Coordinates of C-alpha atoms and ligand atoms in Angstrom, one line a residue:
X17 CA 7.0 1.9 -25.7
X18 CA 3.7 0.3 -26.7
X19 CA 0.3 1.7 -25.6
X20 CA -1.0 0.9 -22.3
X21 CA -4.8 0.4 -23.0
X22 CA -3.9 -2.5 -25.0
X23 CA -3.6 -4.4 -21.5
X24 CA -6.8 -3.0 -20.9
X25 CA -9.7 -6.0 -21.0
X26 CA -10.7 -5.8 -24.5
X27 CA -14.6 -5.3 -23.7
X28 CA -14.2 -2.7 -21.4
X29 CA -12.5 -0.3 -23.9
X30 CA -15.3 1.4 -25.2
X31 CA -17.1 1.5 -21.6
X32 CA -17.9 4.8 -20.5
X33 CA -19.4 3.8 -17.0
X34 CA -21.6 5.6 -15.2
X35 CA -22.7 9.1 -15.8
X36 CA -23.7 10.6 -13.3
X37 CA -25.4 14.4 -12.9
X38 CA -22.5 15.8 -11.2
X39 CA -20.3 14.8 -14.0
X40 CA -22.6 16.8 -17.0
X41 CA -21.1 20.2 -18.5
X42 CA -24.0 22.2 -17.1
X43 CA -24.0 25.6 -15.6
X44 CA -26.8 27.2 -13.4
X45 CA -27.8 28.3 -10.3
X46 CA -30.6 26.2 -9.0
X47 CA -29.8 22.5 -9.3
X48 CA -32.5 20.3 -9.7
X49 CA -31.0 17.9 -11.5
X50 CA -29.8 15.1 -9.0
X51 CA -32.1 14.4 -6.7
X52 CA -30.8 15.8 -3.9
X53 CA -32.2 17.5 -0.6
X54 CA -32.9 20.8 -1.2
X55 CA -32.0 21.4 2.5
X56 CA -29.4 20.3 4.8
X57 CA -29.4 17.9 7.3
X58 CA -29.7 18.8 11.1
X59 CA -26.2 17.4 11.5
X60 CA -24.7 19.1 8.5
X61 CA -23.5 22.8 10.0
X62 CA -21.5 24.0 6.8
X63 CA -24.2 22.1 4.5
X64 CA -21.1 20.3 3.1
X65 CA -22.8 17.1 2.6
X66 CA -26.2 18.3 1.2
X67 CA -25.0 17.5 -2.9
X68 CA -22.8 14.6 -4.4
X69 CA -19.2 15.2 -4.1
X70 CA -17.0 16.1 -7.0
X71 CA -15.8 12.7 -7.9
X72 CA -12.0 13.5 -8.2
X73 CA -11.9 17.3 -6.6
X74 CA -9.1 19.2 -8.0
X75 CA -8.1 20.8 -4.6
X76 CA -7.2 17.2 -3.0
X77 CA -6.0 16.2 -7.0
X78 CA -3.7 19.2 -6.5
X79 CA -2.3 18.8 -2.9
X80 CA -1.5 14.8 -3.8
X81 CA 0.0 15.5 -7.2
X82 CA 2.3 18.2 -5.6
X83 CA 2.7 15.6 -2.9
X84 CA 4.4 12.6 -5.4
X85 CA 5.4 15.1 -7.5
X86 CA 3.7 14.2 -10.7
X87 CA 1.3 15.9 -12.9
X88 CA -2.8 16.0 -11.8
X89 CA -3.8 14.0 -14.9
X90 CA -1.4 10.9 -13.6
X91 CA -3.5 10.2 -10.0
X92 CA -6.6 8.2 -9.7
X93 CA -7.7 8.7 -5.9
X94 CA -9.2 6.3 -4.6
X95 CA -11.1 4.7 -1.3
X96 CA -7.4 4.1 -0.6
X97 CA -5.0 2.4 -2.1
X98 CA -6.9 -0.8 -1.6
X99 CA -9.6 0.3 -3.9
X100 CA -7.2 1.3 -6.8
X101 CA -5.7 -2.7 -6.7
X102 CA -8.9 -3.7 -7.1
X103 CA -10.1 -1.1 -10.2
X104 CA -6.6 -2.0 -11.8
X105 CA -7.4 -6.2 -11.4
X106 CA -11.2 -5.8 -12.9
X107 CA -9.9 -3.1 -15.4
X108 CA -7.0 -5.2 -16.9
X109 CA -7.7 -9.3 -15.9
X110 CA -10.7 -10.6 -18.0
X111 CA -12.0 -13.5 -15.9
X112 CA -10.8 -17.2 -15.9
X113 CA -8.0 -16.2 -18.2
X114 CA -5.5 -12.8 -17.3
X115 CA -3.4 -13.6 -14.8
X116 CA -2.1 -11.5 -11.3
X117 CA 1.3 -12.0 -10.4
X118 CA 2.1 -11.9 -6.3
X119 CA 5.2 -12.5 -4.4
X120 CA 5.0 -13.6 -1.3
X121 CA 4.9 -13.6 1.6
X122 CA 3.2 -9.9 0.9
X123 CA 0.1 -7.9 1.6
X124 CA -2.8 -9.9 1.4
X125 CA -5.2 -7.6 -0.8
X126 CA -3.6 -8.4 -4.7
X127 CA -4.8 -12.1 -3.6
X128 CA -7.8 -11.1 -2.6
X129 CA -8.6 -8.7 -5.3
X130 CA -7.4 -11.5 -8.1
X131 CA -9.3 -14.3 -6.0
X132 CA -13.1 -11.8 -6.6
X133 CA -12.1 -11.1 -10.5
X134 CA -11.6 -14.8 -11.2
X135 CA -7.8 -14.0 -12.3
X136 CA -5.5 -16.8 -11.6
X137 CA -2.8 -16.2 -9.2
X138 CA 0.6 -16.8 -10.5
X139 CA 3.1 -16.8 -7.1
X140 CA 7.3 -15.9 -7.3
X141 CA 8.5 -16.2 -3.5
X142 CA 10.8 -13.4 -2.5
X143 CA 14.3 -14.5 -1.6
X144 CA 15.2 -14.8 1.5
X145 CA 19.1 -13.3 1.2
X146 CA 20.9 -12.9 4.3
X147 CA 21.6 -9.2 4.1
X148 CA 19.2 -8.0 2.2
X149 CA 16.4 -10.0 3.4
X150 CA 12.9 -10.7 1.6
X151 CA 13.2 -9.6 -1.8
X152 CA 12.2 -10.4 -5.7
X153 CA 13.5 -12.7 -7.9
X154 CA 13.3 -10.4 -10.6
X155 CA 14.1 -13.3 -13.5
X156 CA 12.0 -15.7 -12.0
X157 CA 8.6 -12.7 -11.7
X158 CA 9.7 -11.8 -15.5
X159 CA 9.3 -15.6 -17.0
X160 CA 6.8 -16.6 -14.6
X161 CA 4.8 -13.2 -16.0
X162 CA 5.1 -14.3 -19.5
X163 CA 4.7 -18.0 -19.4
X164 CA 1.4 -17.3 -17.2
X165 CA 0.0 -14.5 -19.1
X166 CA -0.2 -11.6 -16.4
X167 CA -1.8 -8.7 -16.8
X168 CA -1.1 -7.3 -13.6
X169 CA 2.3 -7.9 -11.7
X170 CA 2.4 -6.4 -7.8
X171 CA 5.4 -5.5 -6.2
X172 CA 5.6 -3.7 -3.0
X173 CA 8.2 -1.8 -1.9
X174 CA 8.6 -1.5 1.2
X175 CA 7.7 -4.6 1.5
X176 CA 4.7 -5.7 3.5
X177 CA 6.0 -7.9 6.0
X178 CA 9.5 -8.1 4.9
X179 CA 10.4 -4.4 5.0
X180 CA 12.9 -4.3 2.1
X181 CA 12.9 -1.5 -0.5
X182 CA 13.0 -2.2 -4.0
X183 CA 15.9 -0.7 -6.5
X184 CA 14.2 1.7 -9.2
X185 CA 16.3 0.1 -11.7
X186 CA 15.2 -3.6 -10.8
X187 CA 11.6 -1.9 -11.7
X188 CA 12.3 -0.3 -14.8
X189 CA 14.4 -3.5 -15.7
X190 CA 11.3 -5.6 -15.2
X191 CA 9.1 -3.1 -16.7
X192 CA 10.8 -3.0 -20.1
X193 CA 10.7 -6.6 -19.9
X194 CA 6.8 -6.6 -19.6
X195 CA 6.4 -3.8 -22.0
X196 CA 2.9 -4.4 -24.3
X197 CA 2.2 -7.9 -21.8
X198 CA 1.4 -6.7 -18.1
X199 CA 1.3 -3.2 -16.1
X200 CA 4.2 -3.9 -13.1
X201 CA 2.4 -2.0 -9.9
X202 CA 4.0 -0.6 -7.3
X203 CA 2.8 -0.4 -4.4
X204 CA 4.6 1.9 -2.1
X205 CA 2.1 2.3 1.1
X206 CA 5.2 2.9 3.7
X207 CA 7.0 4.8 1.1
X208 CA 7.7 7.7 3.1
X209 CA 9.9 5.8 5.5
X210 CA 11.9 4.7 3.2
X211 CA 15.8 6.1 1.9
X212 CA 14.9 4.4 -1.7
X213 CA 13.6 6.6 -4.3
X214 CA 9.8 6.5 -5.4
X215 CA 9.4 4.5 -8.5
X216 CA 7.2 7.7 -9.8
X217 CA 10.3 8.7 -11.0
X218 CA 10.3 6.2 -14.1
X219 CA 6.5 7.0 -15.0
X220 CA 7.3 8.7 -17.8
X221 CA 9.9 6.2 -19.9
X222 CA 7.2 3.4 -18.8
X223 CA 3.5 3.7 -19.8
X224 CA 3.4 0.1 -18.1
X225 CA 4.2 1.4 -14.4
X226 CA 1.4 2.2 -12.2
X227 CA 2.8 3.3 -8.7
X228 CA 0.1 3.3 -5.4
X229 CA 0.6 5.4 -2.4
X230 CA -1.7 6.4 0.6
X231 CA -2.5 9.0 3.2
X232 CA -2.9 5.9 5.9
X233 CA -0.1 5.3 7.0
X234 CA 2.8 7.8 7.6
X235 CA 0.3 10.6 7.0
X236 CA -1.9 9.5 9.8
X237 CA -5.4 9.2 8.3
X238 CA -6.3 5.5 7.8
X239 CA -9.5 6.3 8.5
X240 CA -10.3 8.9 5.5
X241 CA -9.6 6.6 3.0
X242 CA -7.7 8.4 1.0
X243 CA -5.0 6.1 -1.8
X244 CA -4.1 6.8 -5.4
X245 CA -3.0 5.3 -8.5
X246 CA -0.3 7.2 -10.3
X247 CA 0.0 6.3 -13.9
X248 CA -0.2 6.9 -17.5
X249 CA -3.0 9.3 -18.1
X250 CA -5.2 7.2 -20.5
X251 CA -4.9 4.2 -18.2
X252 CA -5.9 6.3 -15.0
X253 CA -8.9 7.9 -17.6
X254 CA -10.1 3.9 -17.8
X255 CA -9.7 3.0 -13.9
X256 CA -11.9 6.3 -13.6
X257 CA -14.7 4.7 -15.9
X258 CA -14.8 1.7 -13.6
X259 CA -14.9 3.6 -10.5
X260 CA -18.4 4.1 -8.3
X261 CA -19.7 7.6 -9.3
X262 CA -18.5 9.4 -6.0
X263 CA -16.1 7.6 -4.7
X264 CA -14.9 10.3 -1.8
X265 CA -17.3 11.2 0.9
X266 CA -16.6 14.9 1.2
X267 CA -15.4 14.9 4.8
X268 CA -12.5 13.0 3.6
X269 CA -11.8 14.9 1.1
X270 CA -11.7 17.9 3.1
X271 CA -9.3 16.3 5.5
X272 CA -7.5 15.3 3.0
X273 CA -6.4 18.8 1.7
X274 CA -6.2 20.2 5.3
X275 CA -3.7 16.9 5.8
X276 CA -1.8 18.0 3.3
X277 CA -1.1 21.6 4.1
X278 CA 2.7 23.0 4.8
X279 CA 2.1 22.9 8.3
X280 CA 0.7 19.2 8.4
X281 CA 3.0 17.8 6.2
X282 CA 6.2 19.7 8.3
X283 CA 4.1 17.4 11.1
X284 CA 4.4 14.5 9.3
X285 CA 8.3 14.8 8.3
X286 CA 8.8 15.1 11.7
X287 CA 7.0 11.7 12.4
X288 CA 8.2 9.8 10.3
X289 CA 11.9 11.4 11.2
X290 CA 10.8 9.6 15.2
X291 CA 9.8 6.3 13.2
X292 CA 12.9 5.9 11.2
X293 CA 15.1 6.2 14.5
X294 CA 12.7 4.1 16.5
X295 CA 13.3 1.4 14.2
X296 CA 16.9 1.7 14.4
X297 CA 16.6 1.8 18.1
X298 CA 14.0 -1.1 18.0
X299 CA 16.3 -2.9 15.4
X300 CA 19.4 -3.1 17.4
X301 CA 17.6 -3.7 20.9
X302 CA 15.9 -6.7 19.4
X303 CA 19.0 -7.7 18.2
X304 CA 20.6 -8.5 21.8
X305 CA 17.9 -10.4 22.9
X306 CA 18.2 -14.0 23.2
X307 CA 15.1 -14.8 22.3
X308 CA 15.3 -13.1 18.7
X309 CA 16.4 -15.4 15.6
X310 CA 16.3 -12.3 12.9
X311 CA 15.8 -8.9 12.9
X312 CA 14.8 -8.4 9.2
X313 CA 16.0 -5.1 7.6
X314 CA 13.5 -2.6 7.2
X315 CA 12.8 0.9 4.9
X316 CA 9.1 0.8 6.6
X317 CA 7.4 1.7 10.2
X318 CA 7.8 -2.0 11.2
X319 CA 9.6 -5.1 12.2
X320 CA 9.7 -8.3 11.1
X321 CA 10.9 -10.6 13.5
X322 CA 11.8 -13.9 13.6
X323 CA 11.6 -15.7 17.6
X324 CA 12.8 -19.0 19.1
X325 CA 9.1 -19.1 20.2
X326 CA 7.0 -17.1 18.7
X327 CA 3.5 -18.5 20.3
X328 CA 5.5 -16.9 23.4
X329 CA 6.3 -14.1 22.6
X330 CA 2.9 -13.2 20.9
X331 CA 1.1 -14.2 24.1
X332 CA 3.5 -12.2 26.5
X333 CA 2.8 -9.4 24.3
X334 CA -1.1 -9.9 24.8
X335 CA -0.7 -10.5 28.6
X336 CA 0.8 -7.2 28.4
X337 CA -1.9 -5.6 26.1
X338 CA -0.1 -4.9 23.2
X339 CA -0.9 -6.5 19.9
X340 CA 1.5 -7.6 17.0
X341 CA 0.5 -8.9 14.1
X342 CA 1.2 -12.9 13.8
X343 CA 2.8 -13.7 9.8
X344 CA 3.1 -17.2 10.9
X345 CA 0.2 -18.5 8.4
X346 CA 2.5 -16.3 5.8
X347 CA 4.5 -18.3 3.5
X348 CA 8.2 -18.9 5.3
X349 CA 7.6 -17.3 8.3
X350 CA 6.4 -19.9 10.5
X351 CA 8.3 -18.1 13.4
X352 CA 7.9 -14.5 12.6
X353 CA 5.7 -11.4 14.4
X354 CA 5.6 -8.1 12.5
X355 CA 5.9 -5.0 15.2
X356 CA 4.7 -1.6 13.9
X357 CA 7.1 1.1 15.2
X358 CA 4.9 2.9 18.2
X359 CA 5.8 6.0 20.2
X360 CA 9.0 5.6 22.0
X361 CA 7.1 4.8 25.2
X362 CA 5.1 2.4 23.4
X363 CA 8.3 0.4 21.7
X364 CA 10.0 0.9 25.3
X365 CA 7.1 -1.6 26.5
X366 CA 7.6 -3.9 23.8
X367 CA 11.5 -4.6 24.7
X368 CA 10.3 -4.9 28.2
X369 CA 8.3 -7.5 27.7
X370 CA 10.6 -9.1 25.6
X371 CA 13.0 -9.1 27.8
X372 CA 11.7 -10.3 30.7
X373 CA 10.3 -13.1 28.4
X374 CA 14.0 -13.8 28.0
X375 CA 16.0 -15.4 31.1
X376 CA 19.4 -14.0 30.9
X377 CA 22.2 -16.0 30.3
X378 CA 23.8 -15.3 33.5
X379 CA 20.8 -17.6 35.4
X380 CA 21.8 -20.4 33.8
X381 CA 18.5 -21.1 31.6
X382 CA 15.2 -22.3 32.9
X383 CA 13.5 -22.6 29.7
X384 CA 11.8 -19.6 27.6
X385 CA 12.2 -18.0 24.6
X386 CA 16.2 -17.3 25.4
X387 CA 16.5 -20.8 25.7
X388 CA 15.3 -22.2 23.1
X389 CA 17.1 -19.8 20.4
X390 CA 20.4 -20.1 22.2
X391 CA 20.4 -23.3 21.7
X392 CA 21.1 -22.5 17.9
X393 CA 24.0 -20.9 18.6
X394 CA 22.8 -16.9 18.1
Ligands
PLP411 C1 -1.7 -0.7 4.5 C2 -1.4 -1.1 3.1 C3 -2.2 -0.7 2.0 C4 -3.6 -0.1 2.3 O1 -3.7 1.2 2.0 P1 -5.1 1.9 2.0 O2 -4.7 3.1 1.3 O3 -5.4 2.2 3.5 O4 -6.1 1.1 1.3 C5 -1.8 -1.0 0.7 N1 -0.7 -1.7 0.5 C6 0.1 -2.1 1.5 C7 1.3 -2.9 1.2 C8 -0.3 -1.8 2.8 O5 0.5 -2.4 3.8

C-alpha cells in the first residue's frame, strides 16, 4: 500500500494554512487574543456564539466517528459533504493537468467542483443493466483513470439518480487497481437506506479510499450543514490545512451532537425503517401503471422513473403542487423523473395523480401518458 499524500498536489505538501488564534496551544483565563466581543450579542442567550468555534469539536468528532464506526482521527467534517468534494478536488488536482473521474448520469457537484479547480473531467457512463439498473463499469473507470491521469475518481453509492448500491468488493477491486495513482471516493449520502455495506469497512487495507457521508439526508438536518470525509488520517490532516479556519457555526454543531443522541438516532432508524417500505410500496404501485416505462431499483429514499411522457407527468405533478425533480437534461434519461420517498400521505398523492394521469385500459384509450407507453407493449 503506497502512501496517500503522494496524490496530494505536490506544492501544497508543506502548506500549513491558516492559523488561526483558536488553534494556538495557549491556556488562560481572559482571552484577548482573537478579537472577539467581549460581550454577547442581544440575541445570543447562552453566549454560545460570542468566540470562534472550535474548528473540528471533539463532541460532534465523537458522536460521528461512533456513528460510521471508525476512529476520530479518520473524519474531516465538513460544511457537508459537498464541501469535503471540493477540499479533496483542490487538495489533490493541480490545475489544467490532474484529472476527476465522474460517472454519469450522477450528482452534479464532482463536475462542478472539477469545473472551479481547472481539473479535466474524464466521464465512464454507468451501465444501464436490466436488473441491476445504473451501475459502473468498473474496467472501463479503472483504464479511463490511468490513461487520463485522475487524481480523484467519484463513485456514489447509492447512486444519485439511479439508486443502485455499489458491491464493497467492486471498490476495493478498483482501489487496488488505483493504488499510488488516484484516491477512489465514495460518496454514500443515502447510505443509510441502503442493505449494502458501508465501504468504511475497507478503510483500513486502502489508504486510497476516502468515504463521504452526511447528516442531510436520512438524519434530517440539511440545513446544519453537517458532511464528513472519512479517510486515512494523514490525508484528512491535509484536507484540514485547506479548510476555512472555522468551518462549523456553533449552532450546527450543537445540533449536530443533540442529532445524534440515542434517542434521535432510535428516531431516525425508525424513519428510514418508513422510507425503505415506502419505496417498496412506491416501487411496485408505479409498476402497474400504464404510464410507467421503468421503475429503476433503488437502495436510496428515491425513485427513478422512466414515463411514456414525462413533460406530463411532471406538469400533472405541479398542477397538483408537488414537485419532482426532472433528470431529463441528465445523460440517458431523456424520459426520467426522480421522486424522493415522502410520508405515506404524501407518496399516496403522488400515485393519485399518476393515476388519474393514466386512462385505464378498460376506456379504451383517449390519449395520455397510458397511451403512449402501451403502445410499447409494457
Ligand atoms: C445530497 C447529496 C450530497 C450533499 O450532501 P451535503 O452533505 O448536504 O452537502 C452529496 N452527495 C450526494 C450524492 C447527494 O445526493
Amino acid at each position: 500500500m503506497s502512501d496517500v499524500l503522494a496524490l496530494v498536489r505536490e506544492d501544497l505538501r508543506g502548506f500549513a494554512g491558516y492559523s488561526s488564534a483558536r488553534s494556538e496551544t495557549l491556556d488562560g483565563e481572559i482571552w484577548l487574543n482573537a478579537n472577539e466581543s467581549a460581550w454577547a450579542n442581544a440575541a445570543d442567550d447562552g453566549a454560545s456564539c460570542r468566540r470562534y468555534p472550535d474548528p473540528q469539536p471533539a463532541a460532534l468528532r465523537e458522536a460521528l466517528a461512533d456513528l460510521y464506526g471508525v476512529a476520530p482521527q479518520h473524519l474531516l467534517i465538513g460544511r457537508g459533504s459537498d464541501e469535503a468534494i471540493d477540499l479533496l478536488v483542490r487538495a489533490t488536482c493541480t490545475p489544467g493537468r490532474d484529472a476527476v473521474l465522474v460517472t454519469p448520469p450522477v450528482f452534479g457537484m464532482y463536475a462542478v467542483s472539477a469545473r472551479l479547480q481547472a481539473a479535466p473531467l474524464v466521464e465512464v457512463p454507468l451501465l444501464d443493466d436490466a436488473d441491476a439498473g445504473l451501475v459502473p463499469d468498473f474496467a472501463a473507470i479503472g483504464e479511463a483513470a490511468i490513461a487520463h491521469g485522475a487524481k480523484l475518481v467519484f463513485l456514489c453509492s447509492p447512486s444519485n439518480p439511479g439508486g443502485a448500491a455499489i458491491a464493497p468488493d467492486d471498490i476495493a477491486a478498483l482501489a487496488r487497481r488505483l493504488d499510488g495513482r488516484a484516491i477512489v471516493v465514495v460518496d454514500e449520502a443515502y447510505g443509510e437506506f441502503s442493505e449494502v455495506a458501508s465501504a468504511t469497512t475497507l478503510l483500513d487495507a486502502h489508504a486510497n479510499l476516502v468515504v463521504l457521508r452526511t447528516l442531510s439526508k436520512a438524519h434530517a438536518l440539511a440545513a446544519a450543514r453537517i458532511g464528513v470525509a472519512i479517510g486515512d488520517p494523514a490525508l484528512v490532516e491535509v484536507l484540514r490545512r485547506c479548510q476555512a479556519p472555522y468551518p462549523l457555526p456553533a449552532p450546527s454543531v450543537a445540533l449536530g451532537v443533540a442529532g445524534l443522541s440515542a434517542k434521535a438516532r432510535a428516531a431516525t432508524a425508525e424513519r428510514v425503517e418508513i422510507v425503505r417500505r415506502e419505496r417498496t410500496r412506491l416501487q411496485q404501485a408505479l409498476r402497474e401503471l400504464p404510464g410507467v416505462l421503468r421503475v429503476y431499483p433503488s437502495q436510496a429514499n428515491f425513485l427513478l422513473v422512466r414515463f411514456g411522457d414525462a413533460e406530463a407527468v411532471f406538469r400533472a405533478l405541479l398542477a397538483a403542487g408537488i414537485v419532482v425533480r426532472d433528470q431529463r437534461a441528465a445523460r440517458g434519461l431523456g424520459d426520467a423523473l426522480r421522486i424522493t420517498i415522502g410520508t405515506p400521505e404524501q407518496n399516496h398523492r403522488v400515485l393519485s395523480v399518476l393515476a388519474a394521469l393514466s386512462p385505464s385500459p378498460a376506456c379504451g384509450g383517449g390519449g395520455g401518458v397510458g397511451a403512449t407507453a402501451r403502445a410499447g407493449g409494457a
